Amino acid sequence: MNTVVNVSPLLTEELFQHIWQLRLFTQSGLTTLDGLPLQILYPGMYNSHAGPDFTAARIRIGQTLWAGNVELHLRTSDWYRHRHQQNPEYEKAILHVVFENDVEELTTSGIPCIELQQYVPKVLIDRFARLRESTAFVPCGKNAGKVPYLIWENWKERLLIERLERKANRLQSWLLCNRYNWEEVCYWAIAESAGLPANREAFLQLVQSFPFPVFLKHQHSLFHLEALLFGQAGMLDTDFKDEYPLRLQQEYNFMKHKYQLQPLPGYLFKWLRMRPSSFPTIRIACLAALLQKSSHLFSRILETETLAGFEELVRARPSAYWLQHYRFDIPVKKAQLPGQTAIHNILINTVLPLLYLYGREKLKDSYQEKAVDLMSKLPAEENNVTDGWEELGIKAGTAHDSQALLQLKNHYCDEKRCLQCAIGVKLLKEDIINWPRAEAS
C-alpha cells in the first residue's frame, strides 16, 4: 500500500493540477469531506487566465450532477489565503480540490471540498522530484528511450512545428523593423547562417552595419561585395603583401568615404578552436559569392520546389584567391571550403523557416507544408545535443528529428518542463493510474 504524502516542496501546484487533469489518482471510493460519494465525469479544461483553475467540469456528488468550475489548492486554507471568499469569480465553483485539508470546515464558502492526499500514489511525487532535481543531460535520462515509438514520433512532429514557429517569430520581428522587406530579411538571415556555429551574431551585425541599398548597388560585383564585407568586418585595416587584399583595401576605403561607413571591431569575429573552412574569412568570401550569385534571392526561394534546387540555390564558389588562402597573405596549396553540411545548415536555419513564415503570413499552407516536408528530406544535424540524445538511444535520422530534439532539449529538458513534455508525462504516469488507493496513516 502507498503511504500518505504530507504536503512538501516535492509537490507543486503545477504537479497537483496535472494530477487532477489527467486523473493520476485512484478514483474509486472518492468522497467529499462531509462524506458524500463523488464521481469525476470530466475534470474540466485547464484555465490559464484569471479565475478557477478548471472550467466546464462535470462532477456527480451524491445523486446530483454538477457542471462548472473547479479550484485546486495544496491546502484548504489556501482558499482563504488567496482571498477567494471575497472574489465573485469563485462563488459558482462546484468543487474545491485540495491535497491536504488543514481546516475544520467540511466545505469552503459553502462549496463542496475533497481531499486527495490518500488517493495520490507517493511514487508519482517522488518521480517528479527526481526529474526536477536531475543534473543529467536530460532529466529522464535513459528512461526516455523506453517510451513507445509512436509517442516519440507524434511529439517530435509537434516539437518541429514549435521550433519553426519560434524561428518564424524572430524573422517576423525583423520584418516589422524594416516594413516587411522580405528580400532584406532574407539577406540578413542568410548572412547569420553563414556565420554558424561560432560567428552567427557577428555576421548578422556585419550585414546590418551598412544600409541595404548599399548592398543592392554593389550586389552584381563579387569584388565590390568582398571589399564591402571584409572592410566592414575590420579585416582590411592592415598592411598587406598580396595584390588582391591591397585592391580590396583600396576599394573599401573609397566606399567607406562615399557611404560614411563605420567598420565593426575585428574582435567580434571568433577564430579559435575551429576548422579552417569555418574561419570568418572563408565564410565571408562564400557569403559574398552567394549574395552576388543570387539576385532577388527570396523570390527565387519561393519559386524553388525540390531539395536539389534549394541546395543549388545556396551553393556558391568564392573568388579564386580563396581557393588557396584561409587568411590574407598566407597561401596554402588548396583551401578546404565549406561543404554540404554548411549548405544544409543554411537551408535548415534560414530558408525553410522563411518559407514557413511566408506561408503563415500569406495564409498559404503549401509553403508551410513544403518547409516541413523538406526537413524530413534533409540529413540530421550533428552536434553535442544530437550526440547526447543518441547516447540515450534516441537517434536523429533527418533534420526533422534533429530540429525537434534541439527544441526538446533547449526548451523543455533544460527548463525542467517535464509536465509539458509528452515523454515526461508518459514516464510520470507509467503504471500509476491503476494503483490501489493509499491507506491513511
Coordinates of C-alpha atoms in Angstrom, one line a residue:
M1 CA 0.0 0.0 0.0
N2 CA 1.1 3.6 -0.6
T3 CA 1.8 5.8 2.4
V4 CA 0.0 9.2 2.8
V5 CA 2.1 12.1 1.5
N6 CA 2.0 15.3 3.5
V7 CA 2.4 18.5 1.5
S8 CA 6.0 19.3 1.0
P9 CA 8.2 21.1 -1.5
L10 CA 8.1 17.8 -3.6
L11 CA 4.5 18.7 -4.6
T12 CA 3.9 21.8 -6.5
E13 CA 0.6 23.4 -7.6
E14 CA 1.6 22.7 -11.2
L15 CA 2.0 19.0 -10.5
F16 CA -1.2 18.9 -8.5
Q17 CA -3.1 20.5 -11.4
H18 CA -1.5 17.9 -13.7
I19 CA -2.6 15.1 -11.4
W20 CA -6.1 16.3 -11.4
Q21 CA -6.3 17.0 -15.2
L22 CA -5.0 13.5 -16.1
R23 CA -6.7 11.8 -13.2
L24 CA -3.5 10.3 -11.9
F25 CA -5.1 9.1 -8.7
T26 CA -7.3 6.3 -7.5
Q27 CA -10.9 7.3 -8.5
S28 CA -12.9 4.6 -6.7
G29 CA -14.3 5.4 -3.3
L30 CA -14.0 9.2 -3.6
T31 CA -16.0 11.3 -1.1
T32 CA -16.3 14.9 -0.2
L33 CA -15.2 16.0 3.3
D34 CA -18.7 15.6 4.6
G35 CA -18.9 12.0 3.3
L36 CA -20.9 12.3 0.1
P37 CA -19.8 10.0 -2.7
L38 CA -18.1 11.8 -5.6
Q39 CA -17.6 10.8 -9.2
I40 CA -15.5 12.7 -11.7
L41 CA -17.1 12.5 -15.1
Y42 CA -14.8 15.2 -16.6
P43 CA -12.1 17.1 -14.7
G44 CA -12.6 20.2 -16.8
M45 CA -10.4 22.3 -19.1
Y46 CA -7.3 24.0 -17.6
N47 CA -7.8 27.7 -17.3
S48 CA -4.6 29.7 -17.9
H49 CA -6.3 33.0 -17.2
A50 CA -7.7 34.6 -14.0
G51 CA -10.4 32.6 -12.1
P52 CA -10.8 29.0 -11.1
D53 CA -8.2 26.5 -12.3
F54 CA -10.5 24.3 -14.4
T55 CA -13.7 25.2 -16.3
A56 CA -16.6 23.1 -17.7
A57 CA -16.0 20.2 -15.3
R58 CA -18.7 17.6 -14.8
I59 CA -18.9 16.1 -11.2
R60 CA -21.5 13.9 -9.6
I61 CA -21.9 14.5 -5.9
G62 CA -24.3 12.1 -4.2
Q63 CA -27.2 11.9 -6.7
T64 CA -26.7 15.4 -8.2
L65 CA -24.8 16.1 -11.4
W66 CA -22.9 19.4 -11.3
A67 CA -21.3 21.3 -14.2
G68 CA -19.0 24.2 -13.7
N69 CA -15.6 25.4 -12.3
V70 CA -13.2 23.6 -10.1
E71 CA -10.5 25.2 -8.0
L72 CA -7.4 23.4 -6.7
H73 CA -5.1 24.1 -3.8
L74 CA -2.4 22.2 -1.9
R75 CA -4.2 23.1 1.4
T76 CA -7.7 24.1 2.1
S77 CA -6.5 27.2 3.9
D78 CA -5.1 28.5 0.6
W79 CA -8.6 29.3 -0.4
Y80 CA -8.7 32.0 2.4
R81 CA -5.0 32.9 2.0
H82 CA -5.8 33.8 -1.7
R83 CA -8.9 35.6 -0.6
H84 CA -11.2 33.6 -2.9
Q85 CA -14.1 34.1 -0.4
Q86 CA -14.1 37.8 -1.5
N87 CA -13.9 37.1 -5.2
P88 CA -17.2 36.7 -7.1
E89 CA -15.4 34.6 -9.8
Y90 CA -15.2 31.7 -7.3
E91 CA -18.8 31.9 -6.0
K92 CA -20.0 29.5 -8.7
A93 CA -17.3 26.9 -8.3
I94 CA -18.8 23.4 -7.9
L95 CA -15.8 21.8 -6.2
H96 CA -12.7 22.7 -4.2
V97 CA -10.0 20.1 -4.6
V98 CA -7.2 20.0 -2.0
F99 CA -4.3 17.7 -1.4
E100 CA -4.4 18.2 2.4
N101 CA -7.4 19.5 4.4
D102 CA -5.9 21.7 7.2
V103 CA -9.1 23.4 8.4
E104 CA -12.1 22.2 10.4
E105 CA -14.8 23.2 7.9
L106 CA -16.2 20.5 5.7
T107 CA -16.8 23.0 2.8
T108 CA -15.1 26.1 1.6
S109 CA -17.6 29.1 1.4
G110 CA -20.3 26.5 1.1
I111 CA -18.6 24.8 -1.9
P112 CA -18.0 21.0 -1.5
C113 CA -14.4 20.1 -0.8
I114 CA -12.5 16.8 -1.5
E115 CA -9.1 15.9 -0.1
L116 CA -7.0 13.8 -2.5
Q117 CA -3.9 13.1 -0.3
Q118 CA -4.8 9.5 0.3
Y119 CA -5.6 8.8 -3.3
V120 CA -2.4 10.0 -4.9
P121 CA 0.5 7.5 -5.1
K122 CA 3.7 8.6 -3.4
V123 CA 5.8 7.2 -6.3
L124 CA 4.3 9.8 -8.6
I125 CA 5.5 12.7 -6.5
D126 CA 8.9 11.0 -6.0
R127 CA 9.3 10.6 -9.7
F128 CA 8.6 14.3 -10.3
A129 CA 11.0 15.3 -7.6
R130 CA 13.8 13.2 -9.3
L131 CA 13.1 14.8 -12.6
R132 CA 13.3 18.3 -11.2
E133 CA 16.5 17.6 -9.3
S134 CA 18.3 15.7 -12.1
T135 CA 21.5 17.1 -13.4
A136 CA 21.8 14.6 -16.3
F137 CA 21.8 15.6 -20.0
V138 CA 18.0 15.3 -19.9
P139 CA 16.1 14.8 -16.6
C140 CA 14.5 11.5 -17.6
G141 CA 17.9 10.1 -18.8
K142 CA 17.9 6.6 -20.3
N143 CA 14.3 6.1 -19.5
A144 CA 13.4 8.3 -22.5
G145 CA 14.4 5.5 -24.8
K146 CA 11.8 3.3 -23.2
V147 CA 8.9 5.4 -24.4
P148 CA 7.0 3.9 -27.3
Y149 CA 7.9 4.9 -30.8
L150 CA 4.5 6.3 -31.7
I151 CA 4.6 8.7 -28.8
W152 CA 8.0 9.9 -29.8
E153 CA 7.0 10.4 -33.4
N154 CA 3.9 12.4 -32.6
W155 CA 5.8 14.5 -30.1
K156 CA 8.7 15.2 -32.5
E157 CA 6.1 16.4 -35.1
R158 CA 4.8 19.0 -32.6
L159 CA 8.3 20.0 -31.5
L160 CA 9.4 20.7 -35.1
I161 CA 6.4 23.0 -35.6
E162 CA 7.2 24.7 -32.3
R163 CA 10.8 25.3 -33.5
L164 CA 9.7 26.6 -36.8
E165 CA 7.3 28.9 -35.1
R166 CA 10.0 30.2 -32.8
K167 CA 12.3 30.9 -35.7
A168 CA 9.5 32.4 -37.7
N169 CA 8.6 34.7 -34.9
R170 CA 12.1 36.0 -34.8
L171 CA 12.2 36.6 -38.5
Q172 CA 8.8 38.3 -38.3
S173 CA 10.3 40.8 -35.7
W174 CA 12.8 41.7 -38.4
L175 CA 10.0 42.2 -40.9
L176 CA 8.4 44.6 -38.5
C177 CA 11.6 46.6 -38.2
N178 CA 12.1 47.0 -42.0
R179 CA 8.4 47.4 -43.0
Y180 CA 8.1 43.9 -44.5
N181 CA 11.0 44.0 -46.9
W182 CA 11.3 40.2 -47.4
E183 CA 14.4 40.4 -49.5
E184 CA 16.3 42.3 -46.8
V185 CA 15.2 39.9 -44.1
C186 CA 16.3 37.0 -46.3
Y187 CA 19.7 38.7 -46.8
W188 CA 20.1 39.2 -43.0
A189 CA 19.1 35.6 -42.3
I190 CA 21.4 34.1 -44.9
A191 CA 24.3 36.1 -43.5
E192 CA 23.6 35.0 -40.0
S193 CA 23.5 31.3 -41.1
A194 CA 26.8 31.7 -42.9
G195 CA 28.4 32.5 -39.6
L196 CA 27.3 29.3 -37.9
P197 CA 28.3 28.0 -35.5
A198 CA 30.5 30.5 -33.7
N199 CA 30.1 33.7 -35.7
R200 CA 26.4 34.0 -36.3
E201 CA 25.9 37.2 -34.3
A202 CA 29.0 38.8 -35.8
F203 CA 27.8 38.0 -39.3
L204 CA 24.4 39.5 -38.6
Q205 CA 26.0 42.6 -37.2
L206 CA 28.2 42.7 -40.3
V207 CA 25.4 42.9 -42.8
Q208 CA 23.4 45.3 -40.6
S209 CA 26.3 47.7 -40.3
F210 CA 25.6 49.3 -43.6
P211 CA 22.3 50.2 -45.4
F212 CA 20.6 47.6 -47.6
P213 CA 20.6 49.9 -50.6
V214 CA 24.4 50.0 -50.5
F215 CA 24.4 46.2 -50.8
L216 CA 22.0 46.3 -53.7
K217 CA 24.1 48.9 -55.5
H218 CA 27.1 46.5 -55.5
Q219 CA 25.4 43.2 -55.5
H220 CA 26.4 42.3 -59.1
S221 CA 30.1 42.7 -58.4
L222 CA 31.8 40.0 -56.4
F223 CA 34.9 42.1 -56.0
H224 CA 32.9 45.0 -54.6
L225 CA 30.9 42.8 -52.2
E226 CA 34.1 41.3 -50.9
A227 CA 35.6 44.8 -50.4
L228 CA 32.4 45.9 -48.6
L229 CA 32.1 42.9 -46.3
F230 CA 35.8 42.4 -45.5
G231 CA 36.1 46.1 -44.9
Q232 CA 33.1 46.4 -42.6
A233 CA 34.4 43.3 -40.8
G234 CA 37.6 45.3 -39.9
M235 CA 39.8 42.9 -41.8
L236 CA 41.3 45.4 -44.3
D237 CA 43.0 47.7 -41.8
T238 CA 46.5 46.3 -42.0
D239 CA 49.5 46.3 -44.4
F240 CA 49.2 43.6 -47.0
K241 CA 51.7 41.9 -49.3
D242 CA 49.3 40.3 -51.7
E243 CA 47.9 42.3 -54.6
Y244 CA 44.3 41.1 -54.1
P245 CA 43.8 42.3 -50.5
L246 CA 45.5 45.6 -51.4
R247 CA 43.0 46.1 -54.1
L248 CA 40.1 45.2 -51.8
Q249 CA 41.5 47.7 -49.2
Q250 CA 41.7 50.5 -51.8
E251 CA 38.1 49.8 -53.0
Y252 CA 36.8 49.7 -49.4
N253 CA 38.5 53.0 -48.5
F254 CA 36.6 54.6 -51.4
M255 CA 33.3 53.1 -50.3
K256 CA 33.9 54.0 -46.6
H257 CA 34.3 57.7 -47.6
K258 CA 31.5 57.6 -50.1
Y259 CA 28.9 56.0 -47.8
Q260 CA 30.2 57.3 -44.5
L261 CA 30.7 53.7 -43.2
Q262 CA 31.9 52.7 -39.8
P263 CA 33.6 49.2 -39.7
L264 CA 33.0 46.7 -36.9
P265 CA 35.8 46.0 -34.4
G266 CA 37.7 42.9 -35.5
Y267 CA 37.4 41.2 -32.1
L268 CA 33.8 40.4 -32.8
F269 CA 34.8 37.5 -35.1
K270 CA 36.0 34.3 -33.5
W271 CA 38.8 32.1 -34.8
L272 CA 39.8 29.7 -32.0
R273 CA 39.1 26.0 -32.0
M274 CA 37.5 25.8 -35.4
R275 CA 38.4 24.2 -38.7
P276 CA 39.9 26.5 -41.4
S277 CA 36.8 26.0 -43.5
S278 CA 34.9 27.8 -40.8
F279 CA 37.3 30.7 -40.5
P280 CA 35.3 34.0 -40.8
T281 CA 37.4 35.0 -43.8
I282 CA 36.3 31.9 -45.7
R283 CA 32.7 32.3 -44.6
I284 CA 32.7 35.9 -45.7
A285 CA 34.1 35.0 -49.1
C286 CA 31.5 32.3 -49.6
L287 CA 28.7 34.7 -48.4
A288 CA 29.8 37.3 -50.9
A289 CA 29.7 34.7 -53.7
L290 CA 26.2 33.5 -52.7
L291 CA 24.9 37.1 -52.5
Q292 CA 26.4 38.0 -55.8
K293 CA 25.1 34.9 -57.5
S294 CA 21.5 35.1 -56.4
S295 CA 19.8 38.3 -57.3
H296 CA 16.3 38.6 -55.7
L297 CA 17.2 35.6 -53.5
F298 CA 13.9 35.4 -51.6
S299 CA 11.8 35.4 -54.7
R300 CA 13.9 32.5 -56.0
I301 CA 13.4 30.7 -52.7
L302 CA 9.6 30.9 -53.2
E303 CA 9.9 29.6 -56.7
T304 CA 12.1 26.6 -55.9
E305 CA 10.4 23.2 -55.4
T306 CA 13.0 20.5 -54.9
L307 CA 15.7 19.8 -52.3
A308 CA 18.3 19.7 -55.1
G309 CA 17.0 23.0 -56.3
F310 CA 17.4 24.6 -52.9
E311 CA 20.9 23.1 -52.5
E312 CA 21.9 24.6 -55.8
L313 CA 20.4 27.9 -54.9
V314 CA 22.6 28.4 -51.8
R315 CA 25.7 26.7 -53.2
A316 CA 28.4 29.2 -54.2
R317 CA 32.1 29.1 -55.0
P318 CA 34.2 32.0 -53.7
S319 CA 36.7 34.1 -55.8
A320 CA 39.9 32.4 -56.9
Y321 CA 42.0 34.0 -54.2
W322 CA 40.2 31.9 -51.5
L323 CA 40.9 28.6 -53.2
Q324 CA 44.4 29.0 -52.0
H325 CA 44.1 31.1 -48.8
Y326 CA 42.4 30.8 -45.4
R327 CA 43.7 34.2 -44.4
F328 CA 45.1 37.2 -46.3
D329 CA 48.8 36.9 -47.3
I330 CA 49.1 33.3 -46.1
P331 CA 48.8 30.9 -49.1
V332 CA 48.0 27.2 -48.9
K333 CA 48.2 24.5 -51.5
K334 CA 44.4 24.0 -51.6
A335 CA 41.9 25.5 -49.2
Q336 CA 39.2 23.3 -47.9
L337 CA 35.9 25.1 -48.5
P338 CA 32.6 24.8 -46.6
G339 CA 30.8 21.6 -47.8
Q340 CA 27.4 20.1 -48.0
T341 CA 26.9 20.5 -44.2
A342 CA 27.2 24.3 -44.4
I343 CA 24.6 24.3 -47.3
H344 CA 22.2 22.2 -45.3
N345 CA 22.7 24.5 -42.2
I346 CA 21.6 27.5 -44.3
L347 CA 18.5 25.6 -45.5
I348 CA 17.6 24.4 -42.1
N349 CA 18.2 27.6 -40.2
T350 CA 17.2 30.2 -42.8
V351 CA 15.5 29.1 -46.0
L352 CA 12.9 26.7 -44.6
P353 CA 11.9 29.0 -41.6
L354 CA 11.5 31.8 -44.2
L355 CA 9.2 29.6 -46.3
Y356 CA 7.2 28.7 -43.2
L357 CA 6.9 32.3 -42.1
Y358 CA 5.8 33.4 -45.6
G359 CA 3.1 30.7 -45.7
R360 CA 1.9 31.8 -42.3
E361 CA 1.8 35.5 -43.2
K362 CA 0.2 35.0 -46.5
L363 CA -2.2 32.2 -45.3
K364 CA -0.7 29.8 -47.9
D365 CA -0.4 26.4 -46.3
S366 CA 1.6 25.0 -49.2
Y367 CA 4.7 26.9 -48.2
Q368 CA 4.5 25.7 -44.6
E369 CA 3.9 22.1 -45.8
K370 CA 6.9 22.4 -48.1
A371 CA 9.1 23.6 -45.2
V372 CA 8.1 20.7 -43.0
D373 CA 8.4 18.1 -45.9
L374 CA 11.9 19.3 -46.8
M375 CA 13.0 19.0 -43.1
S376 CA 12.2 15.3 -43.5
K377 CA 14.4 15.0 -46.6
L378 CA 17.5 16.8 -45.2
P379 CA 20.0 14.8 -43.2
A380 CA 20.1 15.3 -39.4
E381 CA 22.4 17.8 -37.9
E382 CA 25.4 16.6 -35.9
N383 CA 26.1 18.5 -32.7
N384 CA 26.5 18.0 -29.0
V385 CA 22.8 17.8 -28.5
T386 CA 22.1 15.1 -31.1
D387 CA 25.1 13.2 -29.8
G388 CA 23.7 13.3 -26.3
W389 CA 20.3 12.0 -27.5
E390 CA 22.0 9.2 -29.5
E391 CA 23.8 8.0 -26.3
L392 CA 20.3 7.6 -24.8
G393 CA 19.1 5.6 -27.7
I394 CA 17.2 8.4 -29.4
K395 CA 18.8 8.8 -32.9
A396 CA 18.0 11.6 -35.3
G397 CA 17.6 10.3 -38.8
T398 CA 16.6 13.6 -40.5
A399 CA 16.7 17.3 -39.9
H400 CA 13.1 16.9 -38.9
D401 CA 14.3 14.8 -36.0
S402 CA 17.4 16.9 -35.0
Q403 CA 15.4 20.1 -35.0
A404 CA 12.7 18.5 -32.8
L405 CA 15.4 17.2 -30.4
L406 CA 17.1 20.5 -30.2
Q407 CA 13.7 22.1 -29.3
L408 CA 13.1 19.4 -26.7
K409 CA 16.5 19.8 -25.1
N410 CA 16.6 23.6 -25.1
H411 CA 13.1 24.5 -24.2
Y412 CA 11.8 21.5 -22.2
C413 CA 14.6 19.5 -20.7
D414 CA 16.9 22.4 -19.8
E415 CA 13.9 24.3 -18.3
K416 CA 12.6 21.2 -16.5
R417 CA 9.2 21.5 -18.2
C418 CA 8.6 17.8 -17.7
L419 CA 4.8 18.3 -17.2
Q420 CA 4.5 19.9 -20.6
C421 CA 6.6 17.2 -22.3
A422 CA 4.9 14.1 -23.8
I423 CA 7.9 12.0 -22.9
G424 CA 8.0 13.3 -19.3
V425 CA 4.2 12.8 -18.8
K426 CA 4.4 9.3 -20.1
L427 CA 7.2 8.4 -17.7
L428 CA 5.5 10.1 -14.8
K429 CA 2.2 8.3 -15.1
E430 CA 3.6 4.9 -16.1
D431 CA 1.8 2.2 -14.0
I432 CA 0.2 5.0 -11.9
I433 CA -3.4 5.2 -12.9
N434 CA -4.4 1.7 -11.7
W435 CA -2.6 1.9 -8.4
P436 CA -4.7 1.0 -5.3
R437 CA -6.0 3.7 -3.0
A438 CA -3.5 4.6 -0.3
E439 CA -4.3 3.9 3.3
A440 CA -4.4 6.9 5.6
S441 CA -1.6 6.8 8.2

